Coordinates of C-alpha atoms in Angstrom, one line a residue:
M1196 CA 43.1 40.5 -67.3
K1197 CA 42.6 38.1 -69.9
E1198 CA 42.5 35.3 -68.0
R1199 CA 39.8 36.8 -65.6
L1200 CA 38.2 37.8 -68.7
L1201 CA 38.2 33.3 -69.6
V1202 CA 37.3 32.7 -66.6
M1203 CA 33.7 35.0 -66.3
I1204 CA 32.9 33.7 -69.8
Y1205 CA 33.9 29.8 -68.1
L1206 CA 31.4 30.0 -66.0
Y1207 CA 28.2 32.2 -68.4
E1208 CA 28.6 28.2 -70.8
G1209 CA 28.2 26.7 -67.7
K1210 CA 31.4 25.5 -66.9
C1211 CA 31.9 24.1 -63.4
L1212 CA 34.2 24.5 -60.6
N1213 CA 36.3 22.2 -61.6
D1214 CA 36.6 22.5 -65.4
I1215 CA 37.4 25.8 -65.2
V1216 CA 40.5 25.1 -63.1
K1217 CA 41.5 23.1 -65.7
L1218 CA 41.1 25.0 -68.2
S1219 CA 42.8 27.9 -66.5
K1220 CA 45.5 26.5 -65.2
R1221 CA 44.7 27.9 -61.6
C1222 CA 43.9 27.0 -58.4
E1223 CA 40.6 27.2 -56.7
R1224 CA 41.1 29.6 -54.3
T1225 CA 41.6 32.0 -57.1
I1226 CA 39.5 31.1 -59.4
W1227 CA 37.0 32.1 -56.7
L1228 CA 38.9 35.4 -55.7
W1229 CA 38.5 36.5 -59.4
I1230 CA 34.7 35.4 -59.3
K1231 CA 34.4 37.4 -56.1
R1232 CA 35.7 40.4 -57.1
W1233 CA 33.7 40.8 -60.6
N1234 CA 30.9 40.0 -58.5
D1235 CA 31.6 42.9 -56.1
Y1236 CA 33.9 45.1 -58.3
G1237 CA 32.4 44.1 -61.9
Y1238 CA 34.7 44.7 -65.1
D1239 CA 38.3 46.8 -63.9

């Protein structure tokens, strides 16, 4: 859960997807899934 929240914080700070992938050490597909879930369901 903490990692997902950090990704959202990085997005709100204006970081690009490539930077977020490097910072989170997760693949791009995972980041996109987390963003989609955030947009669909919010904080869970």
